[in-house]
Short mmCIF file of C-alpha atoms and ligand atoms in Angstrom, two decimals:
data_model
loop_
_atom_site.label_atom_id
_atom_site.label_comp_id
_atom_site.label_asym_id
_atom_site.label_seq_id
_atom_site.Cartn_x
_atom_site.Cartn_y
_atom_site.Cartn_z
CA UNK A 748 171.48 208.25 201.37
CA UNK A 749 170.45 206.50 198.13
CA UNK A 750 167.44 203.78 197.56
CA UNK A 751 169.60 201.03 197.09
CA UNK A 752 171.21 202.16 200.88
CA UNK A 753 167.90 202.07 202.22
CA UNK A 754 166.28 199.33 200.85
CA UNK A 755 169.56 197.48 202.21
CA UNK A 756 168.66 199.02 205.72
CA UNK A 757 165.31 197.16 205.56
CA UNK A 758 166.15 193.93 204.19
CA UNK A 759 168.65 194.07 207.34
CA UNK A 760 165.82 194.50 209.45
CA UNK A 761 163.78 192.27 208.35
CA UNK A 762 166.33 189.60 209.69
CA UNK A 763 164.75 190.53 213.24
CA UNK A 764 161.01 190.00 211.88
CA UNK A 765 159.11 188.13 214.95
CA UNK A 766 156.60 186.10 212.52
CA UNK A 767 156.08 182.54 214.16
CA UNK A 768 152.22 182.36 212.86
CA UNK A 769 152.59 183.81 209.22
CA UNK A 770 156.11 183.31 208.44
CA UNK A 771 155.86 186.19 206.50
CA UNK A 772 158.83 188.73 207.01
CA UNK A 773 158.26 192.38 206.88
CA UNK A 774 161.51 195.23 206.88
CA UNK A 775 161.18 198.89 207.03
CA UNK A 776 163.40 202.01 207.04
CA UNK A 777 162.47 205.14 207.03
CA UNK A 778 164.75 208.17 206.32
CA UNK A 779 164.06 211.05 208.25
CA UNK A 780 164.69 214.77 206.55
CA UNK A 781 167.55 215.09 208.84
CA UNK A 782 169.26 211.61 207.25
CA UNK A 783 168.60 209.16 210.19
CA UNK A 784 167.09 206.04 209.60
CA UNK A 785 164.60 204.33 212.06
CA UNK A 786 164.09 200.60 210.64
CA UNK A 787 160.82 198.56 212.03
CA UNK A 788 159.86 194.99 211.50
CA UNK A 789 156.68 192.65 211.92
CA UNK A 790 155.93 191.97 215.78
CA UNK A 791 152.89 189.11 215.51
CA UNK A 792 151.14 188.30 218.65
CA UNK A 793 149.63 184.74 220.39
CA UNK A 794 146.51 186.94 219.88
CA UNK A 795 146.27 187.28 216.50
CA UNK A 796 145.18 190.83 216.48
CA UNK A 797 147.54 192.50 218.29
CA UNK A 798 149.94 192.08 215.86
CA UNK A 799 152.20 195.43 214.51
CA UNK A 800 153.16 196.08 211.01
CA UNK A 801 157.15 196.27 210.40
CA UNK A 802 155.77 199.91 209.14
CA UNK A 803 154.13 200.91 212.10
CA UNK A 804 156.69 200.25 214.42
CA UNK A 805 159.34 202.09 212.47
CA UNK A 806 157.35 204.86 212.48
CA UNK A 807 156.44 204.89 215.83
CA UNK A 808 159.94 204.44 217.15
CA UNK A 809 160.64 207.50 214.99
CA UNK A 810 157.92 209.64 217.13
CA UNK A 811 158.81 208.64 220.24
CA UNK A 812 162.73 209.75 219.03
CA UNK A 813 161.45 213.12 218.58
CA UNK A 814 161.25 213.09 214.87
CA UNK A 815 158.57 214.89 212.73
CA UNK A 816 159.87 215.30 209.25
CA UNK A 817 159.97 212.04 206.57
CA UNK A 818 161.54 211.70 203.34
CA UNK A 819 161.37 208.48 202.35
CA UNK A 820 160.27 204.50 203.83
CA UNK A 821 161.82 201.60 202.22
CA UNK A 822 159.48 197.71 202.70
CA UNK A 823 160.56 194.76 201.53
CA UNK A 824 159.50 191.31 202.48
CA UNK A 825 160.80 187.86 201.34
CA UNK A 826 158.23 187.80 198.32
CA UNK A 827 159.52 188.19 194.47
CA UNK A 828 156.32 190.48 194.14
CA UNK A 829 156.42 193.91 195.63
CA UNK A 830 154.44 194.01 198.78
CA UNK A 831 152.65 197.08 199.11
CA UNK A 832 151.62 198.39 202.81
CA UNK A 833 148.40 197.25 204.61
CA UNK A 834 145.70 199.79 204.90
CA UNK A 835 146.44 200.87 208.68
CA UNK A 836 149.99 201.12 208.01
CA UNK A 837 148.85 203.55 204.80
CA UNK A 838 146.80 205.53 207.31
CA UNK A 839 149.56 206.15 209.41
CA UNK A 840 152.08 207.05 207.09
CA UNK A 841 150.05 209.32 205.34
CA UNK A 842 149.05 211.20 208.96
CA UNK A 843 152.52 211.11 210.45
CA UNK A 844 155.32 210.95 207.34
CA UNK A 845 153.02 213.09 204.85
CA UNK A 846 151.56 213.19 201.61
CA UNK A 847 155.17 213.50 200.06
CA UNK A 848 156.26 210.73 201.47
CA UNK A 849 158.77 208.32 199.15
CA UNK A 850 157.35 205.12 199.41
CA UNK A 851 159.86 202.22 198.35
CA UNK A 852 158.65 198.73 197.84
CA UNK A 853 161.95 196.38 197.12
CA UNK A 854 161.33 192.81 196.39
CA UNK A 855 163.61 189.70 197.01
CA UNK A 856 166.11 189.95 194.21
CA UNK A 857 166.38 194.30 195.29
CA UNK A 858 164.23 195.67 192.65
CA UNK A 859 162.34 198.95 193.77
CA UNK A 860 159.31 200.25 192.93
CA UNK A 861 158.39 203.57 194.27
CA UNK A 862 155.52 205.77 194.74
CA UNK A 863 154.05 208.43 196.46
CA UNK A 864 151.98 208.43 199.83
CA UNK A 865 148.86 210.36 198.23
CA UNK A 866 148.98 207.89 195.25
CA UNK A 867 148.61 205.06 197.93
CA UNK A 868 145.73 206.84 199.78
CA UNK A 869 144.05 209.47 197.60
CA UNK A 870 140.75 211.15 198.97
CA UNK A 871 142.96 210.38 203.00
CA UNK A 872 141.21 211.07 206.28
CA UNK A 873 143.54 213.46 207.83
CA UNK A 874 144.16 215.80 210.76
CA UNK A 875 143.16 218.84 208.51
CA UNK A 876 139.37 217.85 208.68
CA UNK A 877 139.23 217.57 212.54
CA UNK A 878 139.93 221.92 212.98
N1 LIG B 335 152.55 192.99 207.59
C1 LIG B 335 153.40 194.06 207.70
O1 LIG B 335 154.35 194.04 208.50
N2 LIG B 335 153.16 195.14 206.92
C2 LIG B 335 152.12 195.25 206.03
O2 LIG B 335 151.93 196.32 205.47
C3 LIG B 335 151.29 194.09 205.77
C4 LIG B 335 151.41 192.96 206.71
C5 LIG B 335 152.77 191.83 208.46
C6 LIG B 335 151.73 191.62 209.52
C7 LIG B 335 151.83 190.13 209.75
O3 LIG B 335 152.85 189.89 210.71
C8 LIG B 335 152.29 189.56 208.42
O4 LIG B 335 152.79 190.65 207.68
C9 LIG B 335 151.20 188.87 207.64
O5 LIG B 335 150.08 189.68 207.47
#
């Protein structure tokens, strides 16, 4: 599984992106170490707040499928800019995907820009601090 395969495995999901207060449409795919892809997308809410990060959810469905072990999360949104994740969503990543985490950002016309989780949250709150 390549960038370019995964990046095309968000933009895909970003077609399901439920966004009626923002219009802004979020995809994510992450790659698992054992080469399965869980994609996510946006989920806004009547009440504002409740609303879930395309991220977050493919993450969480990625859990709750029994998987532990990340290599890599592809994001793209409709923006020529590269949209780099919220803070919660960096939180989250960073706890459950790792510090090694591949972090794709891929922008409207499918150019990627890729980093590291710890480069997105140095100096992280994590699990190791609460033994
Ligand atoms: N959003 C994401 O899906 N991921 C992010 O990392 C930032 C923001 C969504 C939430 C909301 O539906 C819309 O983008 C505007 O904030």
């Amino acid at each position: 599984m390549d960038k370019k395969d995964l990046a095309k495995k968000a933009i895909e999901a970003k077609k399901f992106s439920y966004a009626p207060y923002s219009n802004f449409h979020v995809g994510a795919a992450l790659l698992t170490d054992d080469d399965e892809i869980f994609t996510g997308t946006n989920i806004e809410n009547s009440s504002y707040g409740l609303t879930m990060c395309a991220e977050r959810v493919a993450v969480f469905k990625a859990i709750s499928g029994g998987k532990r072990k990340f290599k890599a999360i592809a994001i793209t949104t409709d923006l020529e800019e590269f949209c780099p994740p919220c803070g919660a969503c960096r939180q989250v990543m960073n706890d459950l995907c790792g510090k090694n985490l591949v972090v794709i950002l891929v922008n409207s016309k499918m150019e990627m820009k890729t980093f590291k989780m710890e480069n997105l949250l140095p100096h992280s709150f994590g699990d190791d601090l609460l033994k």
